[in-house]
Tab-separated table of C-alpha atoms and ligand atoms in Angstrom:
chain	number	residue	atom	x	y	z
Q	455	VAL	CA	-12.240	-20.591	13.956
Q	456	VAL	CA	-10.044	-23.418	15.227
Q	457	ALA	CA	-6.581	-23.502	16.778
Q	458	GLU	CA	-5.053	-25.938	14.281
Q	459	GLU	CA	-5.324	-26.389	10.536
Q	460	SER	CA	-8.085	-28.877	9.761
Q	461	ALA	CA	-7.913	-31.338	6.865
Q	462	SER	CA	-10.720	-29.491	5.046
Q	463	PHE	CA	-8.890	-26.153	5.362
Q	464	ARG	CA	-5.691	-27.706	3.975
Q	465	ASP	CA	-7.659	-29.350	1.129
Q	466	VAL	CA	-9.077	-25.982	0.050
Q	467	LEU	CA	-5.578	-24.435	0.058
Q	468	ASP	CA	-3.983	-27.385	-1.753
Q	469	SER	CA	-6.634	-27.397	-4.470
Q	470	GLY	CA	-6.173	-23.645	-5.049
Q	471	GLY	CA	-9.661	-22.886	-3.720
Q	472	ARG	CA	-10.762	-19.903	-1.626
Q	473	ILE	CA	-11.452	-19.724	2.067
Q	474	GLU	CA	-14.705	-17.819	2.634
Q	475	PRO	CA	-15.844	-15.993	5.808
Q	476	ARG	CA	-18.024	-18.836	7.131
Q	477	ASP	CA	-15.420	-21.546	6.472
Q	478	GLU	CA	-13.427	-23.059	9.274
Q	479	MET	CA	-10.002	-21.425	9.579
Q	480	PRO	CA	-7.122	-21.549	12.063
Q	481	GLU	CA	-6.994	-18.640	14.500
Q	482	GLY	CA	-3.480	-17.713	13.323
Q	483	TYR	CA	-4.693	-17.452	9.706
Q	484	ARG	CA	-7.508	-15.157	10.765
Q	485	ARG	CA	-5.200	-13.011	12.900
Q	486	THR	CA	-2.616	-12.702	10.121
Q	487	LEU	CA	-5.264	-11.611	7.647
Q	488	ILE	CA	-6.699	-9.049	10.044
Q	489	ARG	CA	-3.217	-7.622	10.642
Q	490	GLN	CA	-2.324	-7.421	6.946
Q	491	MET	CA	-5.719	-6.245	5.687
Q	492	ALA	CA	-6.083	-3.624	8.423
Q	493	GLN	CA	-2.550	-2.376	7.766
Q	494	HIS	CA	-3.362	-2.254	4.068
Q	495	ALA	CA	-6.623	-0.337	4.678
Q	496	HIS	CA	-4.879	2.109	7.023
Q	497	SER	CA	-2.183	2.674	4.369
Q	498	GLU	CA	-4.816	3.615	1.814
Q	499	ILE	CA	-6.387	6.289	3.989
Q	500	ILE	CA	-3.121	7.664	5.435
Q	501	GLY	CA	-1.819	7.561	1.850
Q	502	MET	CA	-4.364	10.248	0.947
Q	503	GLN	CA	-2.392	12.823	2.945
Q	504	PRO	CA	0.880	13.229	1.006
Q	505	GLU	CA	-0.937	13.749	-2.300
Q	506	GLY	CA	-3.845	15.621	-0.740
Q	507	ASN	CA	-1.203	18.194	0.176
Q	508	TRP	CA	-0.964	19.134	-3.532
Q	509	ILE	CA	-4.627	19.234	-4.587
Q	510	SER	CA	-4.915	22.977	-3.996
Q	511	ARG	CA	-1.617	23.621	-5.782
Q	512	ALA	CA	-1.884	21.308	-8.816
Q	513	PRO	CA	-0.476	23.127	-11.853
Q	514	SER	CA	-3.666	23.028	-13.973
Q	515	LEU	CA	-7.384	22.350	-13.695
Q	516	ARG	CA	-6.897	19.041	-15.524
Q	517	ARG	CA	-4.117	17.904	-13.178
Q	518	LYS	CA	-6.227	18.959	-10.196
Q	519	ALA	CA	-9.271	16.978	-11.368
Q	520	ILE	CA	-7.134	13.875	-11.969
Q	521	LEU	CA	-5.429	14.154	-8.573
Q	522	MET	CA	-8.741	14.603	-6.765
Q	523	ALA	CA	-10.077	11.469	-8.463
Q	524	LYS	CA	-6.971	9.511	-7.478
Q	525	VAL	CA	-7.111	10.553	-3.835
Q	526	GLN	CA	-10.809	9.711	-3.791
Q	527	ASP	CA	-10.005	6.253	-5.217
Q	528	GLU	CA	-7.677	5.726	-2.259
Q	529	ALA	CA	-10.533	6.417	0.163
Q	530	GLY	CA	-12.545	3.848	-1.796
Q	531	HIS	CA	-9.745	1.280	-1.532
Q	532	GLY	CA	-9.671	1.838	2.224
Q	533	LEU	CA	-13.410	1.249	2.307
Q	534	TYR	CA	-13.256	-2.064	0.365
Q	535	LEU	CA	-10.429	-3.238	2.594
Q	536	TYR	CA	-12.123	-2.335	5.894
Q	537	ALA	CA	-15.276	-4.057	4.631
Q	538	ALA	CA	-13.249	-7.132	3.627
Q	539	ALA	CA	-11.545	-7.178	7.071
Q	540	GLU	CA	-14.964	-7.004	8.764
Q	541	THR	CA	-15.843	-10.388	7.215
Q	542	LEU	CA	-13.300	-11.802	9.707
Q	543	GLY	CA	-15.437	-10.661	12.623
Q	544	VAL	CA	-13.737	-7.376	13.496
Q	545	ASP	CA	-15.270	-3.937	13.626
Q	546	ARG	CA	-14.003	-1.059	11.502
Q	547	ALA	CA	-14.323	1.418	14.370
Q	548	ASP	CA	-12.101	-0.831	16.461
Q	549	LEU	CA	-9.508	-1.124	13.661
Q	550	LEU	CA	-9.380	2.666	13.441
Q	551	ASP	CA	-8.891	2.898	17.216
Q	552	GLN	CA	-5.965	0.480	16.862
Q	553	LEU	CA	-4.437	2.660	14.149
Q	554	HIS	CA	-4.896	5.782	16.220
Q	555	ASP	CA	-3.263	4.411	19.349
Q	556	GLY	CA	-0.397	2.776	17.444
Q	557	ARG	CA	-1.359	-0.874	17.910
Q	558	GLN	CA	-1.698	-1.306	14.136
Q	559	LYS	CA	0.594	0.009	11.448
Q	560	TYR	CA	0.392	1.622	8.016
Q	561	SER	CA	2.924	1.568	5.204
Q	562	SER	CA	6.270	3.236	5.863
Q	563	ILE	CA	6.110	5.058	2.515
Q	564	PHE	CA	3.483	7.562	3.644
Q	565	ASN	CA	5.832	9.009	6.257
Q	566	TYR	CA	7.845	10.862	3.624
Q	567	PRO	CA	7.015	14.470	2.698
Q	568	THR	CA	5.755	15.706	-0.694
Q	569	LEU	CA	7.992	18.729	-1.172
Q	570	THR	CA	7.249	19.542	-4.830
Q	571	TRP	CA	4.642	18.819	-7.509
Q	572	ALA	CA	7.047	16.256	-8.983
Q	573	ASP	CA	6.639	14.199	-5.797
Q	574	VAL	CA	3.030	13.585	-6.834
Q	575	GLY	CA	4.417	12.131	-10.065
Q	576	ALA	CA	6.994	10.030	-8.206
Q	577	ILE	CA	4.315	8.664	-5.872
Q	578	GLY	CA	2.129	7.653	-8.812
Q	579	TRP	CA	4.961	6.114	-10.798
Q	580	LEU	CA	7.010	4.458	-8.027
Q	581	VAL	CA	4.667	4.030	-5.042
Q	582	ASP	CA	1.657	2.901	-7.065
Q	583	GLY	CA	4.032	0.879	-9.258
Q	584	ALA	CA	5.346	-0.939	-6.176
Q	585	ALA	CA	1.802	-1.321	-4.844
Q	586	ILE	CA	0.740	-3.034	-8.090
Q	587	VAL	CA	3.648	-5.488	-8.025
Q	588	ASN	CA	2.797	-6.335	-4.406
Q	589	GLN	CA	-0.971	-6.509	-4.935
Q	590	VAL	CA	-1.422	-8.370	-8.234
Q	591	PRO	CA	-0.433	-11.653	-6.509
Q	592	LEU	CA	-2.879	-10.785	-3.703
Q	593	CYS	CA	-5.698	-11.173	-6.272
Q	594	ARG	CA	-4.875	-14.901	-5.863
Q	595	CYS	CA	-4.791	-14.746	-2.067
Q	596	SER	CA	-6.462	-17.752	-0.416
Q	597	TYR	CA	-8.952	-15.551	1.460
Q	598	GLY	CA	-11.824	-14.799	-0.935
Q	599	PRO	CA	-12.955	-11.331	0.222
Q	600	TYR	CA	-9.366	-9.971	0.213
Q	601	ALA	CA	-8.580	-11.482	-3.201
Q	602	ARG	CA	-11.747	-10.057	-4.760
Q	603	ALA	CA	-11.167	-6.582	-3.297
Q	604	MET	CA	-7.681	-6.610	-4.839
Q	605	VAL	CA	-8.964	-7.101	-8.397
Q	606	ARG	CA	-10.634	-3.728	-8.540
Q	607	VAL	CA	-7.938	-2.021	-6.476
Q	608	CYS	CA	-5.269	-3.210	-8.936
Q	609	LYS	CA	-7.195	-1.898	-11.946
Q	610	GLU	CA	-7.409	1.513	-10.337
Q	611	GLU	CA	-3.756	1.454	-9.264
Q	612	SER	CA	-2.743	0.867	-12.885
Q	613	PHE	CA	-4.438	4.118	-13.839
Q	614	HIS	CA	-2.729	5.820	-10.897
Q	615	GLN	CA	0.648	4.597	-12.024
Q	616	ARG	CA	0.090	5.887	-15.551
Q	617	GLN	CA	-0.874	9.330	-14.258
Q	618	GLY	CA	2.331	9.465	-12.178
Q	619	PHE	CA	4.405	8.448	-15.181
Q	620	ASP	CA	2.631	11.105	-17.255
Q	621	ILE	CA	3.410	13.859	-14.706
Q	622	LEU	CA	7.094	12.908	-14.650
Q	623	HIS	CA	7.194	12.527	-18.442
Q	624	THR	CA	5.819	16.031	-18.895
Q	625	LEU	CA	8.306	17.482	-16.385
Q	626	ALA	CA	11.222	15.527	-17.860
Q	627	GLN	CA	10.428	17.001	-21.312
Q	628	GLY	CA	10.096	20.505	-19.839
Q	629	THR	CA	12.583	23.193	-18.836
Q	630	PRO	CA	15.885	22.196	-17.174
Q	631	ALA	CA	14.408	23.298	-13.826
Q	632	GLN	CA	11.348	21.061	-14.342
Q	633	LYS	CA	13.507	18.115	-15.309
Q	634	ALA	CA	15.699	18.689	-12.233
Q	635	MET	CA	12.575	18.755	-10.049
Q	636	ALA	CA	11.464	15.395	-11.510
Q	637	GLN	CA	14.930	13.899	-10.960
Q	638	ASP	CA	15.029	15.146	-7.365
Q	639	ALA	CA	11.645	13.549	-6.614
Q	640	VAL	CA	12.784	10.214	-8.081
Q	641	ASP	CA	16.036	10.419	-6.093
Q	642	ARG	CA	14.109	10.883	-2.839
Q	643	TYR	CA	11.356	8.324	-3.492
Q	644	TRP	CA	13.393	5.431	-4.966
Q	645	TRP	CA	14.747	3.859	-1.769
Q	646	PRO	CA	11.572	4.362	0.322
Q	647	SER	CA	9.618	2.683	-2.532
Q	648	LEU	CA	11.889	-0.368	-2.347
Q	649	MET	CA	11.257	-0.487	1.419
Q	650	MET	CA	7.503	-0.811	0.845
Q	651	PHE	CA	8.030	-4.513	0.104
Q	652	GLY	CA	9.053	-5.064	3.725
Q	653	PRO	CA	12.190	-6.442	5.335
Q	654	ALA	CA	14.640	-8.879	3.714
Q	655	ASP	CA	13.792	-12.569	3.331
Q	656	SER	CA	16.703	-13.750	5.469
Q	657	GLY	CA	19.483	-12.552	7.737
Q	658	ALA	CA	19.444	-9.933	10.473
Q	659	ASP	CA	17.043	-7.696	8.508
Q	660	SER	CA	14.366	-10.321	7.907
Q	661	GLY	CA	10.693	-9.963	8.832
Q	662	GLY	CA	9.279	-13.206	10.060
Q	663	HIS	CA	5.767	-13.617	8.702
Q	664	THR	CA	6.545	-14.624	5.103
Q	665	ALA	CA	7.051	-18.404	5.438
Q	666	GLN	CA	3.781	-18.911	7.323
Q	667	SER	CA	1.855	-16.483	5.110
Q	668	MET	CA	3.091	-18.310	2.002
Q	669	ALA	CA	2.137	-21.691	3.495
Q	670	TRP	CA	-1.370	-20.274	4.000
Q	671	GLY	CA	-1.562	-18.881	0.473
Q	672	ILE	CA	-1.880	-15.300	1.744
Q	673	LYS	CA	1.433	-14.179	0.254
Q	674	ARG	CA	2.387	-15.801	-3.059
Q	675	PHE	CA	5.922	-14.386	-3.292
Q	676	SER	CA	8.515	-13.297	-0.754
Q	677	ASN	CA	9.352	-9.642	-0.094
Q	678	ASP	CA	12.707	-9.864	-1.919
Q	679	GLU	CA	11.150	-11.598	-4.947
Q	680	LEU	CA	8.594	-8.826	-5.358
Q	681	ARG	CA	11.201	-6.111	-4.753
Q	682	GLN	CA	13.358	-7.608	-7.532
Q	683	LYS	CA	10.361	-7.801	-9.872
Q	684	PHE	CA	9.661	-4.116	-9.240
Q	685	ILE	CA	13.290	-3.123	-9.886
Q	686	ASP	CA	13.394	-5.138	-13.135
Q	687	MET	CA	10.184	-3.501	-14.313
Q	688	THR	CA	11.164	0.039	-13.324
Q	689	VAL	CA	14.697	0.396	-14.738
Q	690	PRO	CA	13.525	0.438	-18.391
Q	691	GLN	CA	10.715	2.849	-17.499
Q	692	ALA	CA	13.270	5.257	-15.990
Q	693	ASP	CA	15.181	5.064	-19.275
Q	694	ALA	CA	12.001	5.898	-21.176
Q	695	LEU	CA	11.520	8.940	-18.934
Q	696	GLY	CA	15.114	10.063	-19.440
Q	697	LEU	CA	15.613	10.037	-15.654
Q	698	THR	CA	18.124	8.076	-13.605
Q	699	LEU	CA	17.603	5.925	-10.522
Q	700	PRO	CA	19.881	6.820	-7.590
Q	701	ASP	CA	21.795	3.538	-7.470
Q	702	PRO	CA	25.078	3.273	-9.402
Q	703	ALA	CA	25.085	-0.502	-8.860
Q	704	LEU	CA	21.979	-1.052	-11.016
Q	705	THR	CA	23.285	-3.286	-13.790
Q	706	TRP	CA	21.746	-6.131	-15.761
Q	707	ASN	CA	23.009	-9.505	-14.601
Q	708	GLU	CA	22.755	-11.853	-17.570
Q	709	GLU	CA	23.261	-14.956	-15.461
Q	710	ARG	CA	20.559	-14.144	-12.910
Q	711	GLY	CA	18.257	-12.580	-15.473
Q	712	HIS	CA	17.727	-9.639	-13.107
Q	713	PHE	CA	19.153	-6.220	-12.334
Q	714	ASP	CA	21.761	-6.205	-9.562
Q	715	HIS	CA	21.380	-3.370	-7.060
Q	716	THR	CA	22.849	-1.947	-3.853
Q	717	PRO	CA	21.296	-3.666	-0.816
Q	718	VAL	CA	18.436	-1.709	0.776
Q	719	ASP	CA	19.228	0.068	4.059
Q	720	PHE	CA	16.682	-1.638	6.274
Q	721	THR	CA	17.750	0.398	9.317
Q	722	GLU	CA	15.818	3.277	7.781
Q	723	LEU	CA	12.734	1.065	7.241
Q	724	PHE	CA	12.784	-0.139	10.852
Q	725	GLU	CA	13.210	3.440	12.118
Q	726	VAL	CA	10.213	4.620	10.068
Q	727	ILE	CA	8.077	1.642	11.172
Q	728	ALA	CA	8.994	2.429	14.788
Q	729	GLY	CA	7.483	5.899	14.348
Q	730	ARG	CA	10.675	7.845	13.711
Q	731	GLY	CA	10.252	8.717	10.019
Q	732	PRO	CA	10.187	12.297	8.730
Q	733	CYS	CA	6.380	12.718	8.882
Q	734	ASN	CA	5.031	10.018	11.241
Q	735	GLU	CA	3.875	12.486	13.882
Q	736	GLN	CA	2.283	14.826	11.363
Q	737	ARG	CA	0.409	11.997	9.592
Q	738	MET	CA	-0.993	10.555	12.811
Q	739	ALA	CA	-1.926	13.959	14.251
Q	740	HIS	CA	-3.790	14.796	11.027
Q	741	ARG	CA	-5.591	11.425	10.990
Q	742	VAL	CA	-6.605	11.564	14.653
Q	743	GLY	CA	-7.756	15.181	14.203
Q	744	ALA	CA	-9.833	14.298	11.125
Q	745	HIS	CA	-11.441	11.411	13.029
Q	746	ARG	CA	-12.265	13.705	15.953
Q	747	ASP	CA	-13.654	16.405	13.649
Q	748	GLY	CA	-15.795	13.798	11.888
Q	749	ALA	CA	-17.417	12.536	15.095
Q	750	TRP	CA	-20.593	14.565	14.474
Q	751	VAL	CA	-21.008	12.940	11.035
Q	752	ARG	CA	-20.822	9.448	12.580
Q	753	ASP	CA	-23.248	10.503	15.325
Q	754	ALA	CA	-25.672	11.950	12.766
Q	755	ALA	CA	-25.466	8.794	10.619
Q	756	GLU	CA	-26.199	6.639	13.659
Q	757	ALA	CA	-29.138	8.824	14.709
Q	758	TYR	CA	-30.512	8.691	11.163
Q	759	ALA	CA	-30.133	4.908	11.025
Q	760	ALA	CA	-31.850	4.527	14.399
Q	761	LYS	CA	-34.733	6.743	13.274
Q	762	HIS	CA	-35.268	4.685	10.128
Q	763	ALA	CA	-34.618	1.251	11.636
Q	764	PRO	CA	-38.257	0.520	12.647
Q	765	ARG	CA	-39.495	1.437	9.172
Q	766	ALA	CA	-36.884	-0.815	7.541
Q	767	THR	CA	-37.936	-3.823	9.605
Q	768	ALA	CA	-41.687	-3.138	9.352
J	849	FAQ	N1	5.662	-0.436	6.322
J	849	FAQ	O1	7.356	-10.335	8.001
J	849	FAQ	P1	7.006	-9.114	7.225
J	849	FAQ	C1	-0.929	1.563	-0.962
J	849	FAQ	C2	6.006	-4.744	9.055
J	849	FAQ	S1	0.363	0.472	-1.000
J	849	FAQ	C3	5.243	-0.668	7.572
J	849	FAQ	O2	7.516	-8.992	5.856
J	849	FAQ	P2	4.275	-9.275	6.208
J	849	FAQ	C4	-1.434	2.119	-2.285
J	849	FAQ	C5	5.006	-5.887	9.011
J	849	FAQ	O3	3.694	-5.420	9.146
J	849	FAQ	C6	0.883	0.202	0.705
J	849	FAQ	N2	5.368	-1.870	8.171
J	849	FAQ	O4	5.415	-8.894	7.272
J	849	FAQ	C7	-1.367	3.592	-2.322
J	849	FAQ	C8	5.455	-6.718	10.174
J	849	FAQ	O5	5.012	-6.102	11.373
J	849	FAQ	P3	4.658	-6.925	12.758
J	849	FAQ	C9	0.011	-0.767	1.459
J	849	FAQ	C10	5.936	-2.859	7.446
J	849	FAQ	O6	2.984	-8.714	6.673
J	849	FAQ	C11	-0.485	4.214	-3.192
J	849	FAQ	C12	6.960	-6.586	10.145
J	849	FAQ	O7	7.225	-5.365	9.454
J	849	FAQ	N3	0.083	-2.075	0.907
J	849	FAQ	O8	-1.371	1.838	0.099
J	849	FAQ	C13	6.367	-2.673	6.120
J	849	FAQ	O9	4.319	-10.719	5.909
J	849	FAQ	C14	-0.405	5.619	-3.248
J	849	FAQ	C15	7.649	-7.769	9.479
J	849	FAQ	O10	7.450	-7.805	8.051
J	849	FAQ	C16	-0.055	-3.185	1.642
J	849	FAQ	O11	-0.240	-3.117	2.850
J	849	FAQ	C17	6.222	-1.394	5.561
J	849	FAQ	N4	6.623	-1.126	4.313
J	849	FAQ	O12	4.722	-8.504	4.862
J	849	FAQ	C18	-2.178	4.389	-1.522
J	849	FAQ	C19	0.022	-4.490	0.903
J	849	FAQ	N5	6.888	-3.845	5.679
J	849	FAQ	O13	3.204	-7.221	12.694
J	849	FAQ	C20	-2.079	5.783	-1.557
J	849	FAQ	C21	-0.403	-5.680	1.722
J	849	FAQ	C22	6.781	-4.727	6.683
J	849	FAQ	O14	5.510	-8.144	12.782
J	849	FAQ	C23	-1.179	6.394	-2.434
J	849	FAQ	N6	0.583	-6.059	2.685
J	849	FAQ	N7	6.211	-4.138	7.745
J	849	FAQ	O15	4.959	-5.962	13.867
J	849	FAQ	C24	1.616	-6.909	2.427
J	849	FAQ	O16	1.791	-7.376	1.322
J	849	FAQ	C25	2.513	-7.303	3.573
J	849	FAQ	O17	1.869	-6.990	4.786
J	849	FAQ	C26	3.934	-6.641	3.527
J	849	FAQ	C27	4.695	-7.089	4.785
J	849	FAQ	C28	4.685	-7.100	2.301
J	849	FAQ	C29	3.829	-5.119	3.556
């Protein structure tokens, strides 16, 4: 790790190559990747909670089996991402400590409650849909281990998105009460899903990391570009579902070749990121409690490894 970009590092980026763990890299590049990858990993495991809330109440055995598989996939995604982050010389246990004491973040979206079964559909359709739009370009991220982890994650997210669409499709074709439940879930999850892409590219609501992350080939598109891509993709899908999106300004702009929309209220995003969303306290308390309750499993695994270590090296 070096302070400045070296010529060899720049050459790899300019030729579209991959930076690998043993390659020389600027300290800022390494730190940015650790921040983003850890935040991404934390999001995957905190993201198990809102849907996990419905496993015991899924409306059929089939829906329950599918939801259990999805939530388990999310644990797997967390695992790939923590393992990928560890190639940058950090320790997973330390990353978890940083999540637990608030030094690292997780996605704002998982601080919203899942009030009905339709919310599980809205999460699959909108949240996984947004995750795919954000993560497909990350398969071309300049850091090899992150890019490779994203390939498999994206394949699994595509299945997740289809299952969410299928839940909402079934409800939207059902009784008026079921259709209303689906519409209510979409109404509540639409704006928070748009906030997943992060703050605006410019102005008072802008983030700050995008320009540097794009120069380093970590991000390939800006937050607003990806948000627009997601909106353009989702409007026709809402039509196919027979549901509406809660934004009267959504209209096709022929000149821009995109849907126009009401600007996102970033005050809400910043409030949620600062810990003041509807479920932040509950999510963190559950996570910290699960970690504490799992201490004996980690201790047992360590004792087992220690017992078998001499045999493994013999
Ligand atoms: N929530 O300058 P930028 C999933 C923070 S999908 C919380 O734009 P950057 C799948 C940001 O960290 C969700 N914090 O920053 C799933 C920064 O903080 P700092 C996970 C946010 O990094 C589905 C500050 O604001 N996906 O889990 C958010 O260049 C269903 C300034 O922002 C990923 O993490 C937010 N929404 O761009 C699982 C994707 N937005 O350090 C279960 C990878 C921004 O300055 C169920 N990450 N911040 O204090 C990324 O692509 C990027 O990190 C962005 C943010 C686009 C999220």
